[in-house]
Amino acid sequence: MSSARVDYIAPWWTYWLHNFPHINLRFQPIDNGFQPEEENYQQSLIFLACVAAAGLGLNLLCLAIYLSCLCCCHKDEEEESKKPNSCCVTWSAVTAGLITCIAVGVGFYGNSETNDGVYQLTYSLYNANHTLGGVDSLVTGTMGSMKSGLHQHLARLDEIFATRGDYVQTLQFMQQMADNVIKQLLGLPDWEEAKVDLASIADQTARVEYYRWLTYLLILILDLIICLLACLGLAKQSRWLLTTMMVFGVLTLVLSWTSLGADLATAVGTSDFCVSPDKFLLSQTKGVIGTDIVHYYLYCNQTLSNPFQQPLTIFQRSLTTMQIQIQGLLQFAVPLFPTAERDLLGIQHVLNSSEASLHQLTALLDCRGLNKDYLDAMVGVCYDGVEGVLYLCLFSSLAACAFTVMLCAIPRAWRQIACRERDYDDIDEEDPFNPRARRIVAQNPNLTNMHSFCSYSSSMGSQTSIHPPAPTVSNAPMSEYMNHTALFGGNPRYENVPLIGRGSPPPSVYSQPYRNHYSPSMRATYLSMTEEQIRHFGNDFQA
């Protein structure tokens, strides 16, 4: 994207965020320009974070009111009222799970985009730092070779050519050219301070970004785990798991609102910078680097002249003049002064290395390299970075909504589970038709061999070893078994009706309170007994 642009253009979402109201903590509107060193501007960003904190307080207040109403309202636990509540809890859990999954997906994308943008920023800063460091190294090396190496060779040649005035004048002229080159190099801006600042900013940014990326990764994983465990608790109807997930849900809700406030303040502050980055950079480099140099690198237009063109041209001309003088001395002075050849060749080597440094310096000082780094950094921050932060804001909002729904659904589910367990505990454990008793018998088969006065087979021994006496056929009329008043809604009472297939005693061996536990289906079983079965069991029981 940056290669297709000749200038930086801020994206539309930065203008949208830039137009957010900037209000300090005294509720006074301030300028929305990027001024991180100003106290009022810092307060305006803190105010945005406080708005998110107010949203958290309102959210917790609504949850507290809802839970209070849920605890105070005691509804009848009838079968008709249980089904709609169970359906409501189920759909609430499904909705919370779907919103959480969407939020986690958005969060992963936003975290990756933000990390890519910050990485591009740090990469561009390191490249710019490398460029400025190369310029500083070339300038320092060229000046050192001119001051030390060239000066030593010229001093020895001055002693050798002491008898030739014209050669001595040539050496003095070369010394002037060398001083002129050093003067032009000293006129270049000192990049050492800027280089240190860029390296420090890049290191700090990379360190902060690493911890930010890791923190959001853990938050995303935590949200997903809490959602899955809450759904598992609802499926298993585990009250302790639901209670634990409710506590963690509240903590995650606080984290979601906190991250929303931090992301919103970061997005607005970064957008303020992205709308007009040149103003901030000009203010930061004021007094260190000239304004014309900053404009040259920020815009890199053909209409802007290279501020280094004049000193580099003088540098080139001085080196060319000195090389011409050295060639003349090698041609005419060496035959007369053979000992001067070594120093003249040494000067020629210094001039050649200085010319190579000049070409490298010209390439490094060209605006296209640093301007590309500048554009890449702006694209990374204002396009990928701010966009990723906006997605993280969306993630925090969705996560807050999801956990709010979850915190509303868990207490209802907890209450329903408690009511079911309470109703289940009311069933008599000695009732042979109790499902819990059946489970106990299934888990402990030895309990079936316990002696009971209710089982004729166990009281008289094993059925295989001791057989009960043969039944005596009674010709008593059927009215003998119906001599009591009608029971179970007017139906005749059969005292001696056995529980088929269970070896259980007739209902009369139970006390009166236990009779009320028999269901209509059990009663129908009793009433469906034939007269022969009744007579047979009655004779056995009397024996």
XYZ file of C-alpha atoms in Angstrom:
543
model
C 0.000 0.000 0.000
C 2.786 2.403 0.873
C 4.586 1.838 -2.428
C 1.502 3.031 -4.318
C 1.343 6.332 -2.450
C 3.619 9.326 -2.872
C 2.329 10.852 0.327
C 0.716 9.770 3.548
C -3.099 9.756 3.699
C -4.790 9.020 7.015
C -7.619 6.432 6.926
C -11.214 7.469 7.557
C -11.515 5.751 10.927
C -8.735 7.913 12.339
C -10.734 11.034 11.469
C -13.803 9.466 13.078
C -11.895 8.765 16.291
C -10.165 12.141 16.101
C -13.576 13.849 16.231
C -14.444 12.218 19.546
C -15.027 14.872 22.236
C -11.867 15.680 24.146
C -12.835 16.669 27.695
C -10.527 16.958 30.662
C -11.379 15.843 34.177
C -12.884 19.266 34.919
C -15.397 18.658 32.097
C -13.842 21.360 29.922
C -13.405 20.797 26.154
C -9.816 20.996 24.923
C -8.007 20.933 21.598
C -7.929 17.507 19.937
C -4.378 17.929 18.621
C -1.867 15.257 19.607
C -0.030 16.735 22.588
C 1.008 13.864 24.855
C 3.130 16.102 27.063
C 0.189 18.383 27.918
C -1.686 17.625 31.129
C -5.096 18.533 29.702
C -4.628 16.180 26.774
C -3.655 13.358 29.123
C -6.768 14.044 31.176
C -8.927 13.838 28.038
C -7.675 10.300 27.401
C -8.195 9.390 31.047
C -11.745 10.732 30.736
C -12.442 8.212 27.952
C -11.200 5.409 30.204
C -13.459 6.738 32.977
C -16.445 6.485 30.617
C -15.728 2.757 30.291
C -15.413 2.540 34.087
C -18.844 4.172 34.405
C -20.214 1.593 31.982
C -18.755 -1.157 34.178
C -20.411 0.315 37.262
C -23.768 0.563 35.493
C -23.439 -3.022 34.266
C -22.668 -4.351 37.734
C -25.539 -2.312 39.190
C -28.004 -3.805 36.713
C -26.731 -7.291 37.505
C -27.087 -6.645 41.230
C -30.678 -5.446 40.777
C -31.494 -8.470 38.634
C -30.029 -10.912 41.145
C -31.831 -9.177 44.003
C -35.140 -9.464 42.193
C -34.426 -13.095 41.379
C -33.703 -13.906 45.013
C -36.685 -12.000 46.376
C -39.269 -13.340 43.956
C -40.448 -16.807 45.024
C -42.452 -18.406 42.263
C -44.318 -21.666 42.442
C -42.212 -24.554 41.214
C -45.012 -26.163 39.282
C -44.383 -28.221 36.207
C -45.965 -25.620 33.963
C -43.687 -22.879 35.210
C -40.521 -24.960 35.079
C -40.550 -25.644 31.382
C -40.485 -22.014 30.162
C -37.729 -21.128 32.661
C -35.627 -24.100 31.563
C -36.079 -23.086 27.942
C -35.108 -19.499 28.782
C -31.947 -20.657 30.550
C -31.023 -22.898 27.638
C -31.433 -20.195 25.040
C -29.565 -17.711 27.230
C -26.662 -20.125 27.511
C -26.672 -20.725 23.750
C -26.732 -16.987 23.067
C -23.899 -16.311 25.507
C -21.837 -19.110 23.960
C -22.338 -17.842 20.418
C -21.507 -14.255 21.366
C -18.408 -15.441 23.212
C -17.194 -17.443 20.215
C -17.731 -14.452 17.925
C -15.978 -12.164 20.409
C -12.985 -14.493 20.709
C -12.671 -14.704 16.912
C -12.815 -10.926 16.588
C -10.315 -10.594 19.431
C -7.790 -12.931 17.839
C -8.016 -11.018 14.564
C -7.697 -7.636 16.268
C -4.781 -8.783 18.396
C -2.976 -10.086 15.311
C -3.639 -6.890 13.330
C -2.396 -4.706 16.158
C 0.723 -6.809 16.544
C 1.414 -6.616 12.794
C 1.038 -2.840 12.829
C 3.342 -2.370 15.799
C 5.877 -4.766 14.275
C 5.864 -2.723 11.076
C 6.391 0.425 13.135
C 9.358 -0.992 15.030
C 10.832 -2.450 11.836
C 10.661 0.967 10.169
C 12.184 2.637 13.214
C 15.082 0.197 13.198
C 15.607 0.774 9.469
C 15.605 4.538 9.956
C 17.960 4.146 12.875
C 20.265 2.041 10.704
C 20.207 4.706 7.983
C 20.971 7.542 10.371
C 23.652 5.458 12.041
C 25.254 4.813 8.638
C 25.259 8.527 7.849
C 26.844 9.341 11.183
C 29.467 6.613 10.729
C 30.410 7.814 7.235
C 30.689 11.433 8.323
C 32.776 10.545 11.362
C 35.078 8.237 9.382
C 35.637 10.744 6.569
C 36.405 13.559 8.991
C 38.797 11.329 10.930
C 40.713 10.305 7.798
C 40.928 13.932 6.655
C 42.137 15.246 9.981
C 44.608 12.547 10.918
C 45.711 10.545 7.873
C 45.787 13.361 5.309
C 47.394 15.805 7.742
C 50.267 13.413 8.539
C 51.025 12.768 4.854
C 50.968 16.494 4.062
C 53.303 17.283 6.981
C 55.930 14.771 5.755
C 55.621 15.968 2.160
C 56.110 19.538 3.353
C 59.498 18.503 4.768
C 60.426 16.617 1.587
C 59.426 19.486 -0.744
C 60.979 22.185 1.422
C 63.354 23.190 -1.364
C 60.578 23.505 -3.968
C 58.255 26.420 -3.271
C 55.757 25.497 -5.997
C 55.289 22.020 -4.554
C 54.903 23.481 -1.082
C 52.143 25.820 -2.376
C 50.387 22.821 -3.905
C 50.473 21.066 -0.548
C 49.049 24.169 1.176
C 46.244 24.323 -1.392
C 45.403 20.661 -0.716
C 45.316 21.397 3.017
C 42.767 24.150 2.352
C 40.664 21.754 0.306
C 40.774 19.193 3.130
C 39.704 21.843 5.659
C 36.885 22.813 3.333
C 35.685 19.189 3.185
C 35.744 18.977 6.991
C 33.776 22.221 7.192
C 31.074 20.880 4.875
C 30.817 17.674 6.864
C 30.465 19.626 10.080
C 27.590 21.513 8.471
C 25.566 18.312 8.236
C 23.063 17.765 11.089
C 24.150 15.736 14.050
C 22.197 12.486 13.740
C 23.583 10.901 16.876
C 20.836 12.206 19.177
C 18.070 11.316 16.736
C 19.543 7.859 16.279
C 19.536 7.192 20.020
C 15.918 8.364 20.336
C 14.714 6.133 17.521
C 16.464 3.081 18.927
C 15.080 3.740 22.398
C 11.546 4.250 21.079
C 11.739 1.057 19.015
C 12.996 -1.017 21.953
C 10.361 0.282 24.364
C 7.581 -0.128 21.815
C 8.587 -3.716 21.042
C 8.728 -4.588 24.742
C 5.344 -3.062 25.546
C 3.766 -4.679 22.487
C 5.001 -8.114 23.502
C 3.372 -7.904 26.933
C 0.201 -6.401 25.432
C -0.078 -9.202 22.884
C 0.544 -11.862 25.533
C -2.013 -10.312 27.914
C -4.742 -10.261 25.292
C -3.926 -13.817 24.267
C -4.420 -14.972 27.853
C -7.672 -12.984 28.140
C -9.006 -14.590 24.963
C -8.145 -18.074 26.180
C -9.630 -17.307 29.603
C -12.919 -16.132 28.074
C -13.179 -19.260 25.962
C -12.415 -21.590 28.884
C -14.937 -19.879 31.176
C -17.627 -20.119 28.508
C -16.951 -23.816 27.916
C -16.894 -24.631 31.636
C -20.131 -22.711 32.202
C -21.820 -24.699 29.436
C -20.428 -27.891 30.955
C -21.815 -26.905 34.339
C -25.245 -26.335 32.821
C -25.115 -29.673 31.015
C -23.939 -31.589 34.108
C -26.171 -29.521 36.427
C -23.188 -28.948 38.713
C -23.911 -26.176 41.176
C -20.351 -25.798 42.421
C -19.025 -25.497 38.860
C -21.675 -22.901 38.011
C -20.849 -20.947 41.165
C -17.139 -20.980 40.327
C -17.788 -19.883 36.761
C -20.026 -17.098 38.028
C -17.163 -15.703 40.116
C -14.778 -15.932 37.187
C -17.448 -14.434 34.946
C -17.602 -11.337 37.128
C -13.813 -11.007 36.999
C -13.839 -11.423 33.227
C -16.578 -8.814 32.954
C -14.369 -6.362 34.849
C -11.432 -7.227 32.577
C -13.575 -6.683 29.474
C -14.645 -3.197 30.516
C -11.108 -2.326 31.621
C -9.633 -3.410 28.283
C -12.395 -1.485 26.489
C -11.421 1.726 28.278
C -7.712 1.233 27.620
C -8.278 0.369 23.948
C -10.621 3.318 23.413
C -8.132 5.784 24.906
C -5.306 4.250 22.867
C -7.301 4.371 19.627
C -8.311 8.016 20.097
C -4.792 9.119 21.059
C -3.199 7.262 18.148
C -5.791 8.694 15.748
C -4.987 12.199 16.930
C -1.378 11.518 15.946
C -2.294 9.876 12.638
C -4.421 12.807 11.465
C -1.456 15.200 11.487
C 1.819 13.406 12.274
C 3.962 16.048 10.574
C 3.064 18.699 13.177
C 4.104 16.461 16.031
C 7.376 15.440 14.348
C 8.231 19.058 13.575
C 7.667 20.013 17.206
C 9.793 17.117 18.446
C 12.740 17.835 16.116
C 12.696 21.567 16.673
C 16.140 22.732 17.742
C 17.762 19.428 16.761
C 17.167 19.190 13.002
C 16.275 22.015 10.639
C 12.688 22.445 9.489
C 13.668 22.239 5.816
C 15.381 18.890 6.433
C 12.311 17.468 8.229
C 10.027 18.638 5.392
C 12.386 17.102 2.859
C 12.138 13.653 4.450
C 8.441 13.792 5.367
C 7.158 14.750 1.928
C 10.026 13.896 -0.444
C 8.525 15.881 -3.324
C 10.297 16.850 -6.503
C 9.506 20.475 -5.752
C 11.572 20.356 -2.571
C 15.297 20.867 -3.042
C 17.793 18.639 -1.315
C 19.162 20.602 1.663
C 22.397 18.588 1.440
C 22.993 19.263 -2.222
C 25.345 22.227 -1.712
C 27.680 20.698 0.907
C 27.837 17.418 -1.017
C 28.683 19.282 -4.229
C 31.473 21.220 -2.511
C 32.717 17.958 -1.037
C 32.826 16.353 -4.476
C 34.606 19.307 -6.092
C 37.198 19.495 -3.315
C 37.997 15.795 -3.679
C 38.280 16.134 -7.463
C 40.655 19.112 -7.132
C 42.831 17.285 -4.635
C 43.031 14.183 -6.835
C 44.169 16.322 -9.770
C 46.918 17.857 -7.641
C 48.091 14.451 -6.432
C 48.249 13.144 -10.002
C 50.448 16.099 -10.995
C 52.815 15.573 -8.060
C 53.087 11.854 -8.836
C 53.979 12.687 -12.411
C 56.464 15.517 -11.855
C 57.688 15.412 -8.234
C 58.353 11.714 -7.761
C 61.256 11.634 -10.313
C 62.894 14.426 -8.333
C 61.902 13.253 -4.842
C 61.519 9.432 -4.857
C 60.885 9.340 -1.085
C 57.678 11.364 -1.582
C 55.966 8.600 -3.562
C 54.829 6.693 -0.487
C 53.100 9.677 1.084
C 51.564 10.729 -2.221
C 50.094 7.235 -2.695
C 48.817 7.358 0.885
C 47.030 10.654 0.162
C 45.573 9.188 -3.020
C 44.217 6.223 -1.034
C 42.598 8.567 1.513
C 40.973 10.543 -1.311
C 39.653 7.395 -2.975
C 38.125 6.114 0.251
C 36.619 9.548 0.913
C 35.064 9.550 -2.558
C 33.522 6.133 -1.919
C 32.164 7.426 1.368
C 30.759 10.433 -0.469
C 28.740 8.203 -2.822
C 27.367 6.166 0.079
C 26.582 9.327 2.003
C 24.715 10.773 -0.970
C 22.597 7.627 -1.260
C 21.818 7.525 2.463
C 20.896 11.207 2.627
C 18.451 10.836 -0.236
C 14.853 11.328 0.937
C 13.444 8.194 -0.650
C 14.899 5.776 1.888
C 13.811 7.566 5.049
C 10.505 8.627 3.509
C 9.700 4.978 2.747
C 10.434 4.076 6.368
C 8.214 6.939 7.483
C 5.319 5.845 5.265
C 5.673 2.211 6.339
C 5.592 3.261 9.984
C 2.472 5.377 9.432
C 0.738 2.552 7.580
C 1.600 0.133 10.370
C 0.339 2.419 13.131
C -2.645 4.145 11.532
C -3.941 1.397 9.270
C -3.161 -1.983 10.852
C -2.582 -0.745 14.394
C -5.658 1.449 14.877
C -7.831 -1.012 12.969
C -6.685 -3.823 15.246
C -7.387 -1.727 18.337
C -10.914 -1.054 17.052
C -11.456 -4.792 16.664
C -10.203 -5.256 20.214
C -12.760 -2.664 21.366
C -15.431 -4.682 19.590
C -14.155 -7.841 21.267
C -14.346 -6.238 24.705
C -17.901 -5.028 24.053
C -19.080 -8.445 22.829
C -17.373 -10.206 25.716
C -19.056 -7.871 28.205
C -22.454 -8.597 26.629
C -21.832 -12.348 26.571
C -20.792 -12.563 30.204
C -23.671 -10.330 31.239
C -26.091 -12.795 29.643
C -24.197 -15.682 31.230
C -24.326 -14.088 34.693
C -28.081 -13.661 34.263
C -28.602 -17.270 33.193
C -26.418 -19.034 35.783
C -28.451 -17.992 38.882
C -31.686 -19.197 37.255
C -30.055 -22.502 36.348
C -28.616 -22.804 39.858
C -32.045 -22.193 41.345
C -33.721 -24.760 39.109
C -31.098 -27.372 39.964
C -31.579 -26.683 43.680
C -35.367 -27.046 43.375
C -35.035 -30.327 41.514
C -32.662 -31.723 44.097
C -34.960 -30.598 46.906
C -37.943 -32.329 45.306
C -35.830 -35.382 44.721
C -34.758 -35.467 48.356
C -38.415 -35.419 49.484
C -38.988 -38.926 48.031
C -38.882 -41.698 50.653
C -35.683 -43.684 50.362
C -37.447 -46.845 51.688
C -40.018 -46.713 48.917
C -39.247 -49.646 46.586
C -40.357 -47.538 43.644
C -37.856 -44.756 44.408
C -35.297 -44.467 41.573
C -32.631 -43.650 44.122
C -33.285 -46.912 45.961
C -32.990 -48.757 42.687
C -29.614 -47.144 42.056
C -28.441 -48.084 45.538
C -29.485 -51.682 44.971
C -27.815 -51.711 41.563
C -24.594 -50.298 43.029
C -24.698 -52.632 46.086
C -26.075 -56.033 45.019
C -25.468 -57.451 48.509
C -28.330 -55.350 49.819
C -30.802 -57.625 48.006
C -29.847 -60.500 50.295
C -30.676 -58.631 53.512
C -33.330 -60.277 55.645
C -36.611 -58.478 55.897
C -39.817 -59.343 57.530
C -41.558 -58.137 54.392
C -40.142 -60.935 52.210
C -41.382 -64.408 52.864
C -38.523 -65.882 50.845
C -35.846 -64.271 53.014
C -37.580 -64.906 56.357
C -38.110 -68.575 55.734
C -34.792 -69.228 54.032
C -33.848 -69.678 50.454
C -36.581 -70.557 48.027
C -34.537 -73.452 46.740
C -33.901 -74.966 50.185
C -37.156 -74.379 52.028
C -40.354 -74.300 50.044
C -43.437 -72.575 51.386
C -46.426 -74.734 52.125
C -48.916 -75.414 49.417
C -51.638 -72.841 49.163
C -55.037 -73.662 50.524
C -57.858 -72.851 48.176
C -60.416 -70.716 49.847
C -64.014 -70.506 48.718
C -64.518 -67.233 50.458
C -66.419 -64.795 48.382
C -64.708 -61.811 46.804
C -66.396 -59.552 49.305
C -63.986 -60.727 51.996
C -61.256 -58.824 50.253
C -63.389 -55.752 49.889
C -64.611 -55.435 53.427
C -63.111 -52.021 53.943
C -64.189 -48.664 52.587
C -63.095 -47.717 49.114
C -59.597 -46.261 48.766
C -57.857 -44.272 46.016
C -60.847 -42.340 44.834
C -63.572 -44.882 45.507
C -61.813 -47.923 44.123
C -62.031 -51.145 46.201
C -59.147 -51.847 48.522
C -57.203 -55.023 47.953
C -55.266 -55.680 51.122
C -53.369 -58.737 50.067
C -52.415 -57.840 46.505
C -48.723 -58.707 45.933
C -46.235 -56.537 44.039
C -45.637 -58.785 41.080
C -42.059 -59.792 40.330
C -40.553 -58.000 43.366
C -41.242 -60.317 46.293
C -42.636 -57.309 48.169
C -45.362 -57.484 50.851
C -48.866 -56.217 50.395
C -49.439 -52.543 51.093
C -50.998 -53.259 54.472
C -47.599 -53.949 56.064
C -46.688 -50.346 55.565
C -47.894 -47.685 57.888
C -50.524 -45.249 56.765
C -48.135 -42.387 55.708
C -46.349 -44.595 53.209
C -49.494 -45.334 51.307
C -49.622 -41.863 49.894
C -46.416 -42.403 47.902
C -47.998 -44.850 45.441
C -48.629 -43.406 42.030
C -51.831 -43.905 39.999
C -49.968 -46.332 37.743
C -49.102 -48.495 40.747
C -52.706 -48.402 41.875
C -53.847 -49.514 38.449
C -51.440 -52.449 38.762
C -53.048 -53.469 42.011
C -56.542 -53.200 40.600
C -55.626 -55.232 37.526
C -54.931 -58.328 39.632
C -57.155 -61.341 38.972
C -59.158 -63.015 41.726
C -57.043 -66.159 41.487
C -53.805 -64.176 42.026
C -55.319 -62.451 45.018
C -56.524 -65.703 46.582
C -53.170 -67.394 45.903
C -51.121 -64.642 47.525
C -53.484 -64.350 50.477
C -53.162 -68.002 51.377
C -49.356 -67.834 51.088
C -49.151 -64.789 53.262
C -51.407 -66.334 55.965
C -49.273 -69.473 55.976
